[in-house]
């Protein structure tokens, strides 16, 4: 019908009509190209500049320098994905524990996320431990904001649940956020130097942390909630085993094959 209408027009009107139609189609084409270019630019901007996957095995402690100048240390049996974007730096800690010495960059905040919560900093030294169905955060120096996940939406609020400073720590688990507690800054990340440090730590967690380093894991029979305080060298588990009955109501049994069992008395 458009073609018949054009043919019924005088030639001069037909020419003007065709020129107008071409201009409209050209403008629509340019608008489409601009929109597509904008979408591509936005998509490109949102892509990470670099991703780094790190995994440690049994007894393996790894140190790594990120391209932004941040230094990280990983305990044994840790799994993490680092993604560096133009406007932020993100770490997804699936399992394990890490120490972060974050290079300050006000335009690119540093974010650590686990199944239990999120931590955000600009530049500081802190640790995040995400295992045994909880996340623990401890700050050596600087300031760290901590969020817990909303139980219903599994999202994070705009404002953090707590802000930690030098020598402070907090725990997030199924019961929510614990009270802020004082921690010894010198012991934060002590495993980097070959020490396991416990401060009123449940014996179940103590044994789990030792087992990250042992070829033959210790067995625990009862006494899971007994609390232990002390410092022990990772390379000398025998001293830990010998000292344990003097600190807690337990006894240590050794099998002929060298299996160590800790039994509540």
XYZ file of N, CA and C in Angstrom:
795
model
N 0.834 -1.201 0.000
C 0.000 0.000 0.000
C 0.867 1.248 0.000
N 2.006 1.207 0.752
C 2.927 2.350 0.763
C 3.464 2.595 -0.632
N 3.776 1.500 -1.350
C 4.340 1.649 -2.689
C 3.315 2.283 -3.625
N 2.017 1.845 -3.564
C 0.987 2.455 -4.415
C 0.810 3.923 -4.088
N 0.871 4.262 -2.762
C 0.729 5.679 -2.377
C 1.864 6.492 -2.934
N 3.089 5.961 -2.897
C 4.244 6.677 -3.450
C 4.090 6.877 -4.941
N 3.545 5.859 -5.660
C 3.439 5.961 -7.121
C 2.388 6.993 -7.523
N 1.374 7.227 -6.616
C 0.345 8.204 -6.934
C 0.793 9.638 -6.682
N 1.930 9.819 -6.011
C 2.452 11.160 -5.730
C 3.141 11.717 -6.959
N 3.177 13.059 -7.057
C 4.022 13.675 -8.089
C 5.465 13.251 -7.873
N 6.256 13.298 -8.948
C 7.653 12.846 -8.847
C 8.435 13.624 -7.816
N 8.226 14.929 -7.716
C 8.971 15.733 -6.741
C 8.623 15.326 -5.316
N 7.311 15.025 -5.081
C 6.920 14.599 -3.750
C 7.468 13.208 -3.438
N 7.483 12.339 -4.463
C 8.056 11.008 -4.253
C 9.524 11.099 -3.851
N 10.277 11.954 -4.478
C 11.705 12.103 -4.173
C 11.902 12.591 -2.746
N 11.061 13.628 -2.378
C 11.180 14.139 -1.010
C 10.805 13.056 0.007
N 9.774 12.272 -0.319
C 9.336 11.215 0.582
C 10.425 10.154 0.761
N 11.055 9.800 -0.329
C 12.127 8.797 -0.252
C 13.316 9.312 0.543
N 13.644 10.596 0.335
C 14.776 11.164 1.100
C 14.463 11.185 2.598
N 13.208 11.539 2.931
C 12.809 11.558 4.351
C 12.887 10.165 4.961
N 12.392 9.175 4.175
C 12.428 7.802 4.672
C 13.873 7.340 4.894
N 14.749 7.697 3.963
C 16.161 7.297 4.113
C 16.765 7.935 5.365
N 16.424 9.228 5.595
C 16.988 9.908 6.767
C 16.492 9.250 8.056
N 15.190 8.891 8.078
C 14.632 8.232 9.267
C 15.303 6.881 9.502
N 15.421 6.087 8.428
C 16.063 4.777 8.566
C 17.522 4.913 8.968
N 18.206 5.925 8.425
C 19.604 6.162 8.779
C 19.736 6.536 10.240
N 18.815 7.416 10.702
C 18.859 7.822 12.110
C 18.599 6.639 13.030
N 17.624 5.799 12.649
C 17.347 4.612 13.462
C 18.534 3.670 13.487
N 19.191 3.545 12.340
C 20.373 2.682 12.274
C 21.484 3.191 13.165
N 21.723 4.513 13.126
C 22.772 5.103 13.966
C 22.435 4.924 15.442
N 21.129 5.156 15.788
C 20.718 4.982 17.181
C 20.947 3.550 17.642
N 20.649 2.593 16.759
C 20.872 1.197 17.111
C 22.343 0.893 17.337
N 23.180 1.457 16.459
C 24.624 1.246 16.609
C 25.114 1.863 17.908
N 24.629 3.066 18.230
C 25.039 3.736 19.468
C 24.623 2.912 20.684
N 23.362 2.415 20.667
C 22.875 1.609 21.785
C 23.686 0.329 21.936
N 23.969 -0.322 20.807
C 24.756 -1.558 20.856
C 26.161 -1.292 21.365
N 26.737 -0.170 20.920
C 28.076 0.188 21.368
C 28.089 0.466 22.867
N 27.036 1.175 23.358
C 26.951 1.466 24.784
C 26.840 0.186 25.602
N 26.041 -0.757 25.116
C 25.899 -2.042 25.813
C 27.218 -2.800 25.841
N 27.903 -2.814 24.724
C 29.192 -3.498 24.661
C 30.209 -2.843 25.580
N 30.207 -1.498 25.614
C 31.133 -0.779 26.486
C 30.859 -1.092 27.950
N 29.569 -1.081 28.308
C 29.196 -1.390 29.693
C 29.578 -2.820 30.035
N 29.307 -3.754 29.139
C 29.680 -5.158 29.375
C 31.185 -5.294 29.544
N 31.937 -4.621 28.672
C 33.394 -4.694 28.736
C 33.901 -4.125 30.055
N 33.297 -3.014 30.511
C 33.734 -2.376 31.752
C 33.488 -3.281 32.955
N 32.429 -4.080 32.887
C 32.062 -4.933 34.008
C 32.862 -6.226 34.070
N 33.645 -6.520 33.044
C 34.437 -7.751 33.042
C 35.704 -7.571 33.886
N 36.136 -8.619 34.587
C 37.367 -8.510 35.368
C 38.591 -8.347 34.475
N 39.541 -7.569 34.979
C 40.813 -7.430 34.279
C 41.625 -8.716 34.384
N 41.470 -9.395 35.522
C 42.233 -10.618 35.744
C 41.536 -11.457 36.807
N 41.531 -12.766 36.642
C 41.022 -13.694 37.655
C 42.124 -14.685 38.001
N 42.194 -15.011 39.278
C 43.236 -15.908 39.777
C 42.584 -16.924 40.704
N 42.702 -18.197 40.402
C 42.183 -19.264 41.256
C 43.350 -19.885 42.023
N 43.207 -19.975 43.336
C 44.261 -20.525 44.187
C 43.682 -21.625 45.065
N 44.419 -22.730 45.162
C 44.001 -23.842 46.008
C 45.231 -24.412 46.706
N 45.105 -24.692 47.996
C 46.197 -25.306 48.733
C 45.783 -26.699 49.188
N 46.771 -27.576 49.309
C 46.506 -28.944 49.722
C 46.842 -29.178 51.178
N 46.866 -30.442 51.565
C 47.144 -30.832 52.933
C 48.536 -30.363 53.353
N 48.605 -29.624 54.455
C 49.878 -29.161 54.984
C 50.550 -28.076 54.177
N 49.871 -27.511 53.204
C 50.486 -26.539 52.286
C 50.075 -25.112 52.648
N 51.059 -24.283 52.967
C 50.853 -22.856 53.216
C 51.454 -22.085 52.047
N 50.656 -21.221 51.421
C 51.078 -20.531 50.202
C 50.982 -19.019 50.395
N 52.015 -18.299 49.914
C 51.994 -16.835 49.874
C 51.938 -16.398 48.416
N 51.211 -15.279 48.176
C 51.034 -14.837 46.795
C 50.887 -13.323 46.768
N 51.563 -12.692 45.810
C 51.429 -11.260 45.596
C 50.485 -11.006 44.427
N 49.426 -10.226 44.665
C 48.487 -9.893 43.603
C 49.018 -8.725 42.776
N 48.546 -8.577 41.543
C 49.042 -7.505 40.673
C 48.829 -6.098 41.226
N 47.860 -5.914 42.135
C 47.600 -4.579 42.683
C 48.526 -4.235 43.845
N 49.407 -5.171 44.232
C 50.323 -4.938 45.335
C 49.879 -5.562 46.641
N 48.700 -6.161 46.668
C 48.201 -6.843 47.862
C 48.936 -8.165 48.055
N 49.266 -8.467 49.316
C 49.913 -9.738 49.639
C 48.915 -10.617 50.380
N 48.792 -11.880 49.963
C 47.881 -12.811 50.612
C 48.628 -14.078 51.013
N 48.169 -14.685 52.110
C 48.694 -15.962 52.586
C 47.529 -16.907 52.792
N 47.705 -18.168 52.411
C 46.635 -19.164 52.489
C 47.067 -20.306 53.408
N 46.152 -20.730 54.284
C 46.395 -21.912 55.103
C 46.188 -23.166 54.257
N 46.527 -24.342 54.795
C 46.241 -25.583 54.070
C 44.743 -25.749 53.811
N 44.423 -26.470 52.755
C 43.040 -26.800 52.388
C 42.177 -25.551 52.220
N 42.715 -24.582 51.492
C 41.992 -23.341 51.209
C 41.708 -23.249 49.714
N 40.510 -22.784 49.373
C 40.100 -22.616 47.980
C 39.550 -21.206 47.811
N 40.085 -20.461 46.821
C 39.713 -19.053 46.675
C 39.801 -18.636 45.212
N 38.939 -17.685 44.833
C 38.970 -17.091 43.502
C 39.103 -15.583 43.662
N 40.144 -15.002 43.058
C 40.389 -13.562 43.101
C 40.022 -12.964 41.749
N 39.239 -11.895 41.751
C 38.857 -11.196 40.522
C 39.165 -9.709 40.691
N 39.993 -9.182 39.787
C 40.382 -7.773 39.829
C 39.627 -7.019 38.743
N 38.790 -6.064 39.171
C 37.999 -5.252 38.258
C 38.574 -3.837 38.186
N 38.039 -3.038 37.281
C 38.489 -1.653 37.147
C 38.091 -0.800 38.352
N 36.973 -1.156 39.013
C 36.471 -0.331 40.105
C 36.444 -1.037 41.458
N 36.927 -2.282 41.529
C 36.921 -3.014 42.791
C 37.814 -4.244 42.673
N 38.096 -4.839 43.831
C 38.863 -6.085 43.893
C 38.057 -7.063 44.746
N 37.789 -8.242 44.221
C 36.914 -9.190 44.903
C 37.611 -10.528 45.124
N 37.375 -11.086 46.316
C 37.888 -12.409 46.665
C 36.708 -13.258 47.111
N 36.532 -14.404 46.469
C 35.495 -15.359 46.873
C 36.178 -16.510 47.594
N 36.049 -16.521 48.925
C 36.686 -17.550 49.742
C 35.702 -18.696 49.933
N 35.949 -19.791 49.243
C 35.048 -20.945 49.308
C 35.257 -21.730 50.586
N 36.523 -21.934 50.951
C 36.833 -22.713 52.147
C 38.259 -22.408 52.565
N 38.491 -22.387 53.885
C 39.842 -22.195 54.383
C 40.017 -20.871 55.091
N 41.275 -20.460 55.229
C 41.595 -19.217 55.931
C 42.701 -18.481 55.189
N 42.637 -17.140 55.238
C 43.603 -16.316 54.527
C 43.982 -15.108 55.366
N 45.194 -14.637 55.139
C 45.644 -13.359 55.708
C 45.847 -12.395 54.550
N 45.363 -11.165 54.715
C 45.430 -10.153 53.665
C 46.216 -8.945 54.145
N 47.167 -8.514 53.350
C 47.846 -7.230 53.552
C 47.501 -6.412 52.310
N 46.443 -5.624 52.407
C 45.809 -5.008 51.235
C 46.494 -3.700 50.857
N 46.851 -3.584 49.583
C 47.374 -2.333 49.044
C 46.236 -1.314 48.975
N 46.441 -0.149 49.551
C 45.376 0.856 49.609
C 45.090 1.431 48.224
N 43.819 1.471 47.879
C 43.361 2.059 46.620
C 41.923 2.515 46.850
N 41.742 3.817 47.104
C 40.419 4.334 47.462
C 39.408 4.166 46.334
N 39.865 4.063 45.100
C 38.952 3.906 43.974
C 38.591 2.451 43.722
N 39.290 1.537 44.368
C 39.034 0.108 44.153
C 38.998 -0.613 45.502
N 37.839 -0.587 46.185
C 37.748 -1.269 47.477
C 38.031 -2.761 47.326
N 38.507 -3.350 48.410
C 38.864 -4.765 48.445
C 37.767 -5.498 49.208
N 37.143 -6.491 48.574
C 35.981 -7.173 49.138
C 36.257 -8.671 49.220
N 35.997 -9.252 50.396
C 36.116 -10.696 50.593
C 34.731 -11.232 50.927
N 34.296 -12.239 50.183
C 32.967 -12.810 50.385
C 33.075 -14.306 50.646
N 32.286 -14.778 51.614
C 32.174 -16.208 51.875
C 30.696 -16.562 51.950
N 30.412 -17.809 52.237
C 29.019 -18.243 52.329
C 28.300 -17.602 53.507
N 29.056 -17.043 54.460
C 28.442 -16.511 55.675
C 28.431 -14.991 55.739
N 29.241 -14.327 54.940
C 29.257 -12.876 55.037
C 30.228 -12.232 54.079
N 30.389 -10.915 54.266
C 31.240 -10.124 53.385
C 32.076 -9.150 54.207
N 33.302 -8.912 53.729
C 34.224 -7.992 54.377
C 34.690 -6.988 53.330
N 34.759 -5.700 53.712
C 35.190 -4.674 52.763
C 36.208 -3.763 53.423
N 37.315 -3.501 52.695
C 38.377 -2.630 53.217
C 38.926 -1.785 52.073
N 39.733 -0.794 52.454
C 40.501 -0.029 51.476
C 41.967 -0.430 51.544
N 42.498 -0.527 52.732
C 43.886 -0.947 52.903
C 44.128 -1.285 54.361
N 44.474 -2.530 54.659
C 44.655 -2.957 56.042
C 45.237 -4.359 56.062
N 45.501 -4.874 57.270
C 45.974 -6.250 57.448
C 44.940 -6.980 58.305
N 44.413 -8.089 57.803
C 43.374 -8.820 58.532
C 43.346 -10.265 58.040
N 42.610 -11.097 58.760
C 42.426 -12.492 58.361
C 40.940 -12.797 58.264
N 40.619 -13.726 57.358
C 39.261 -14.261 57.229
C 39.369 -15.780 57.239
N 38.610 -16.398 58.133
C 38.608 -17.854 58.274
C 37.184 -18.327 58.001
N 36.979 -19.036 56.883
C 35.644 -19.492 56.489
C 35.638 -21.008 56.389
N 35.294 -21.654 57.468
C 35.211 -23.110 57.506
C 34.461 -23.512 58.769
N 34.133 -24.815 58.851
C 33.403 -25.340 60.014
C 32.095 -24.591 60.232
N 31.428 -24.229 59.116
C 30.106 -23.598 59.150
C 30.109 -22.253 59.866
N 31.161 -21.469 59.656
C 31.201 -20.124 60.210
C 32.314 -19.328 59.557
N 32.288 -18.005 59.741
C 33.336 -17.127 59.254
C 33.855 -16.298 60.422
N 35.184 -16.220 60.551
C 35.793 -15.389 61.586
C 36.663 -14.331 60.908
N 36.575 -13.106 61.416
C 37.365 -11.996 60.897
C 38.160 -11.402 62.052
N 39.453 -11.157 61.839
C 40.305 -10.537 62.852
C 41.176 -9.484 62.176
N 41.317 -8.317 62.824
C 42.029 -7.188 62.233
C 43.320 -6.925 62.996
N 44.447 -6.956 62.276
C 45.740 -6.624 62.878
C 45.908 -5.111 62.978
N 45.646 -4.418 61.882
C 45.600 -2.954 61.923
C 44.786 -2.442 60.740
N 44.179 -1.276 60.942
C 43.287 -0.721 59.931
C 41.837 -0.840 60.370
N 40.918 -0.663 59.445
C 39.483 -0.768 59.707
C 38.835 -1.669 58.658
N 37.932 -2.519 59.123
C 37.278 -3.502 58.260
C 35.780 -3.483 58.539
N 34.979 -3.386 57.488
C 33.528 -3.462 57.618
C 33.071 -4.890 57.335
N 32.143 -5.391 58.152
C 31.679 -6.770 58.032
C 30.158 -6.778 57.880
N 29.699 -7.536 56.893
C 28.274 -7.752 56.662
C 27.936 -9.216 56.880
N 26.744 -9.488 57.386
C 26.206 -10.850 57.391
C 25.150 -10.943 56.301
N 24.939 -12.131 55.780
C 23.923 -12.325 54.751
C 22.528 -12.295 55.364
N 21.592 -11.678 54.658
C 20.196 -11.715 55.065
C 19.662 -13.125 54.881
N 19.088 -13.689 55.929
C 18.669 -15.079 55.884
C 17.617 -15.373 54.841
N 16.755 -14.406 54.533
C 15.672 -14.644 53.597
C 16.091 -14.372 52.152
N 16.721 -13.222 51.933
C 17.070 -12.845 50.562
C 18.472 -13.289 50.161
N 19.300 -13.681 51.156
C 20.685 -14.074 50.895
C 21.488 -12.920 50.288
N 21.078 -11.685 50.595
C 21.748 -10.487 50.106
C 22.387 -9.743 51.266
N 23.071 -8.644 50.953
C 23.710 -7.828 51.976
C 23.032 -6.469 52.060
N 22.944 -5.925 53.268
C 22.367 -4.602 53.463
C 23.327 -3.533 52.962
N 22.835 -2.295 52.860
C 23.684 -1.198 52.390
C 24.748 -0.849 53.422
N 24.389 -0.866 54.700
C 25.337 -0.516 55.755
C 25.854 -1.786 56.435
N 27.110 -1.804 56.848
C 27.675 -3.006 57.471
C 27.061 -3.269 58.843
N 27.157 -4.504 59.290
C 26.671 -4.876 60.615
C 27.632 -4.445 61.712
N 28.909 -4.388 61.391
C 29.901 -3.970 62.376
C 31.148 -3.490 61.646
N 31.876 -2.559 62.259
C 33.161 -2.098 61.741
C 34.222 -2.421 62.782
N 35.216 -3.203 62.379
C 36.286 -3.630 63.279
C 37.508 -2.740 63.108
N 38.242 -2.557 64.213
C 39.489 -1.793 64.180
C 40.623 -2.655 64.700
N 41.800 -2.040 64.889
C 42.983 -2.773 65.331
C 42.666 -3.666 66.537
N 43.090 -4.933 66.451
C 42.961 -5.826 67.585
C 41.539 -6.244 67.913
N 40.655 -6.235 66.915
C 39.281 -6.666 67.145
C 38.921 -7.812 66.205
N 38.003 -8.660 66.662
C 37.562 -9.782 65.851
C 36.090 -10.042 66.044
N 35.513 -10.810 65.129
C 34.094 -11.141 65.204
C 33.875 -12.468 64.507
N 32.763 -13.090 64.832
C 32.423 -14.399 64.276
C 31.014 -14.332 63.695
N 30.817 -14.966 62.525
C 29.504 -15.049 61.888
C 29.197 -16.521 61.629
N 28.031 -16.970 62.104
C 27.630 -18.356 61.851
C 26.110 -18.418 61.721
N 25.549 -19.609 61.883
C 24.105 -19.773 61.706
C 23.302 -18.982 62.730
N 23.916 -18.651 63.853
C 23.244 -17.869 64.896
C 23.366 -16.373 64.668
N 24.085 -15.980 63.619
C 24.245 -14.556 63.334
C 25.624 -14.039 63.718
N 25.667 -12.759 64.088
C 26.922 -12.063 64.382
C 27.207 -12.103 65.876
N 28.435 -12.503 66.225
C 28.817 -12.514 67.633
C 29.165 -11.101 68.099
N 29.392 -10.953 69.373
C 29.864 -9.673 69.901
C 31.324 -9.465 69.481
N 31.685 -8.217 69.279
C 33.082 -7.901 68.953
C 33.966 -8.263 70.137
N 35.098 -8.902 69.850
C 36.004 -9.295 70.925
C 37.401 -8.763 70.645
N 38.172 -8.629 71.705
C 39.554 -8.187 71.581
C 40.438 -9.381 71.205
N 41.352 -9.184 70.275
C 42.288 -10.233 69.865
C 43.706 -9.677 69.916
N 44.667 -10.562 70.080
C 46.076 -10.168 70.084
C 46.529 -9.989 68.636
N 46.779 -8.754 68.243
C 47.135 -8.469 66.849
C 48.380 -9.223 66.413
N 49.291 -9.490 67.339
C 50.536 -10.167 66.971
C 50.306 -11.637 66.619
N 49.162 -12.192 67.038
C 48.875 -13.599 66.753
C 48.015 -13.796 65.506
N 47.556 -12.696 64.890
C 46.700 -12.807 63.716
C 47.525 -13.298 62.527
N 47.156 -14.449 62.005
C 47.926 -15.043 60.906
C 49.228 -15.658 61.351
N 49.304 -16.094 62.632
C 50.552 -16.667 63.148
C 50.946 -17.940 62.411
N 49.984 -18.605 61.758
C 50.291 -19.826 61.005
C 51.275 -19.556 59.871
N 51.379 -18.272 59.436
C 52.375 -17.948 58.397
C 53.785 -18.221 58.893
N 53.975 -18.054 60.205
C 55.303 -18.246 60.804
C 55.439 -19.615 61.465
N 54.495 -20.512 61.167
C 54.620 -21.871 61.678
C 54.040 -22.104 63.057
N 53.084 -21.248 63.483
C 52.468 -21.407 64.803
C 50.959 -21.559 64.672
N 50.392 -22.415 65.510
C 48.952 -22.485 65.685
C 48.630 -21.898 67.049
N 47.830 -20.842 67.059
C 47.509 -20.122 68.291
C 46.024 -20.276 68.572
N 45.698 -20.710 69.792
C 44.314 -20.931 70.187
C 43.980 -20.069 71.401
N 42.829 -19.443 71.356
C 42.373 -18.587 72.456
C 40.950 -19.002 72.817
N 40.850 -19.853 73.856
C 39.550 -20.407 74.266
C 38.826 -20.999 73.053
N 39.572 -21.809 72.318
C 39.061 -22.424 71.089
C 38.499 -23.808 71.403
N 37.297 -24.136 70.926
C 36.750 -25.482 71.152
C 37.700 -26.563 70.641
N 37.813 -27.641 71.408
C 38.760 -28.697 71.065
C 38.466 -29.297 69.698
N 37.210 -29.363 69.310
C 36.868 -29.872 67.982
C 37.549 -29.042 66.900
N 37.520 -27.718 67.042
C 38.161 -26.842 66.062
C 39.678 -26.950 66.143
N 40.206 -27.110 67.338
C 41.657 -27.275 67.510
C 42.147 -28.483 66.719
N 41.455 -29.606 66.882
C 41.864 -30.840 66.193
C 41.730 -30.669 64.678
N 40.670 -30.018 64.232
C 40.499 -29.786 62.797
C 41.648 -28.966 62.233
N 42.072 -27.952 62.956
C 43.162 -27.113 62.453
C 44.478 -27.878 62.437
N 44.708 -28.713 63.429
C 45.917 -29.538 63.401
C 45.876 -30.509 62.221
N 44.712 -31.067 61.964
C 44.604 -32.078 60.907
C 44.864 -31.518 59.517
N 44.787 -30.193 59.360
C 45.158 -29.587 58.078
C 46.633 -29.814 57.749
N 47.425 -30.075 58.776
C 48.884 -30.189 58.589
C 49.394 -31.627 58.720
N 48.560 -32.540 59.177
C 49.028 -33.886 59.494
C 48.689 -34.881 58.400
N 49.650 -35.745 58.084
C 49.410 -36.796 57.095
C 48.446 -37.837 57.643
N 48.523 -38.083 58.972
C 47.600 -39.006 59.628
C 46.753 -38.196 60.617
N 45.511 -37.896 60.283
C 44.693 -37.021 61.130
C 44.468 -37.594 62.528
N 44.410 -36.704 63.516
C 44.039 -37.100 64.870
C 42.545 -37.401 64.925
N 42.163 -38.274 65.854
C 40.764 -38.593 66.092
C 40.339 -38.002 67.437
N 39.119 -37.487 67.502
C 38.604 -36.921 68.742
C 37.369 -37.691 69.153
N 37.374 -38.158 70.403
C 36.254 -38.928 70.937
C 35.752 -38.239 72.199
N 34.753 -37.381 72.027
C 34.216 -36.632 73.154
C 35.021 -35.375 73.433
N 34.446 -34.486 74.228
C 35.148 -33.263 74.627
C 35.221 -32.208 73.548
N 34.322 -32.268 72.562
C 34.379 -31.331 71.434
C 34.333 -29.873 71.869
N 33.598 -29.592 72.955
C 33.405 -28.205 73.371
C 34.347 -27.760 74.480
N 35.303 -28.606 74.860
C 36.330 -28.168 75.808
C 37.149 -27.051 75.173
N 37.507 -26.039 75.938
C 38.189 -24.864 75.402
C 39.687 -24.910 75.699
N 40.488 -24.607 74.687
C 41.945 -24.652 74.822
C 42.551 -23.301 74.489
N 43.548 -22.906 75.285
C 44.340 -21.708 75.022
C 45.810 -22.101 75.013
N 46.524 -21.673 73.986
C 47.949 -21.987 73.913
C 48.496 -21.789 72.517
N 49.830 -21.817 72.410
C 50.524 -21.653 71.128
C 51.412 -22.868 70.902
N 51.398 -23.397 69.683
C 52.139 -24.616 69.387
C 52.763 -24.516 68.005
N 53.967 -25.080 67.867
C 54.638 -25.100 66.575
C 54.008 -26.161 65.673
N 53.727 -25.768 64.442
C 53.107 -26.690 63.489
C 53.987 -27.911 63.259
N 55.289 -27.725 63.270
C 56.216 -28.820 62.984
C 56.444 -29.741 64.182
N 55.780 -29.454 65.314
C 56.006 -30.268 66.506
C 54.671 -30.692 67.125
N 53.875 -31.487 66.399
C 52.581 -31.907 66.943
C 52.706 -32.779 68.187
N 53.835 -33.485 68.350
C 54.003 -34.346 69.526
C 53.971 -33.527 70.811
N 54.560 -32.345 70.799
C 54.528 -31.494 71.992
C 53.095 -31.110 72.335
N 52.297 -30.815 71.327
C 50.883 -30.507 71.549
C 50.171 -31.695 72.176
N 50.383 -32.879 71.611
C 49.707 -34.085 72.098
C 50.111 -34.371 73.541
N 51.384 -34.220 73.856
C 51.858 -34.498 75.212
C 51.339 -33.490 76.222
N 51.184 -32.227 75.799
C 50.748 -31.175 76.713
C 49.238 -31.169 76.934
N 48.481 -31.725 76.001
C 47.025 -31.623 76.047
C 46.415 -32.194 77.332
N 46.803 -33.399 77.799
C 46.193 -33.935 79.028
C 46.495 -33.089 80.264
N 47.539 -32.253 80.231
C 47.835 -31.380 81.362
C 46.961 -30.134 81.361
N 46.312 -29.858 80.219
C 45.485 -28.662 80.102
C 43.995 -28.964 80.144
N 43.612 -30.145 79.660
C 42.197 -30.491 79.560
C 41.970 -31.909 80.094
N 40.745 -32.228 80.525
C 40.448 -33.580 81.029
C 40.305 -34.590 79.896
N 41.426 -34.887 79.267
C 41.450 -35.855 78.177
C 42.664 -36.773 78.352
N 42.639 -37.885 77.648
C 43.800 -38.765 77.576
C 44.097 -39.041 76.115
N 45.349 -39.357 75.851
C 45.798 -39.576 74.481
C 46.152 -41.049 74.304
N 45.576 -41.667 73.269
C 45.850 -43.059 72.955
C 46.564 -43.130 71.611
N 47.567 -43.999 71.524
C 48.308 -44.195 70.272
C 48.197 -45.657 69.864
N 47.817 -45.868 68.607
C 47.727 -47.237 68.101
C 49.101 -47.702 67.633
N 49.201 -48.999 67.337
C 50.465 -49.543 66.850
C 50.845 -48.934 65.511
N 49.846 -48.450 64.770
C 50.098 -47.837 63.453
C 50.410 -46.333 63.556
N 50.407 -45.821 64.785
C 50.730 -44.411 64.962
C 49.533 -43.488 64.981
N 48.306 -44.061 64.978
C 47.095 -43.249 65.029
C 46.918 -42.628 66.416
N 46.714 -41.306 66.477
C 46.512 -40.611 67.742
C 45.029 -40.368 67.944
N 44.515 -40.780 69.109
C 43.121 -40.558 69.459
C 43.092 -39.766 70.774
N 42.315 -38.705 70.808
C 42.134 -37.880 71.987
C 40.761 -38.229 72.559
N 40.758 -38.717 73.799
C 39.531 -39.228 74.418
C 39.258 -38.452 75.696
N 38.016 -38.006 75.847
C 37.647 -37.273 77.061
C 37.652 -38.224 78.243
N 38.219 -37.774 79.366
C 38.249 -38.599 80.571
C 36.924 -38.506 81.322
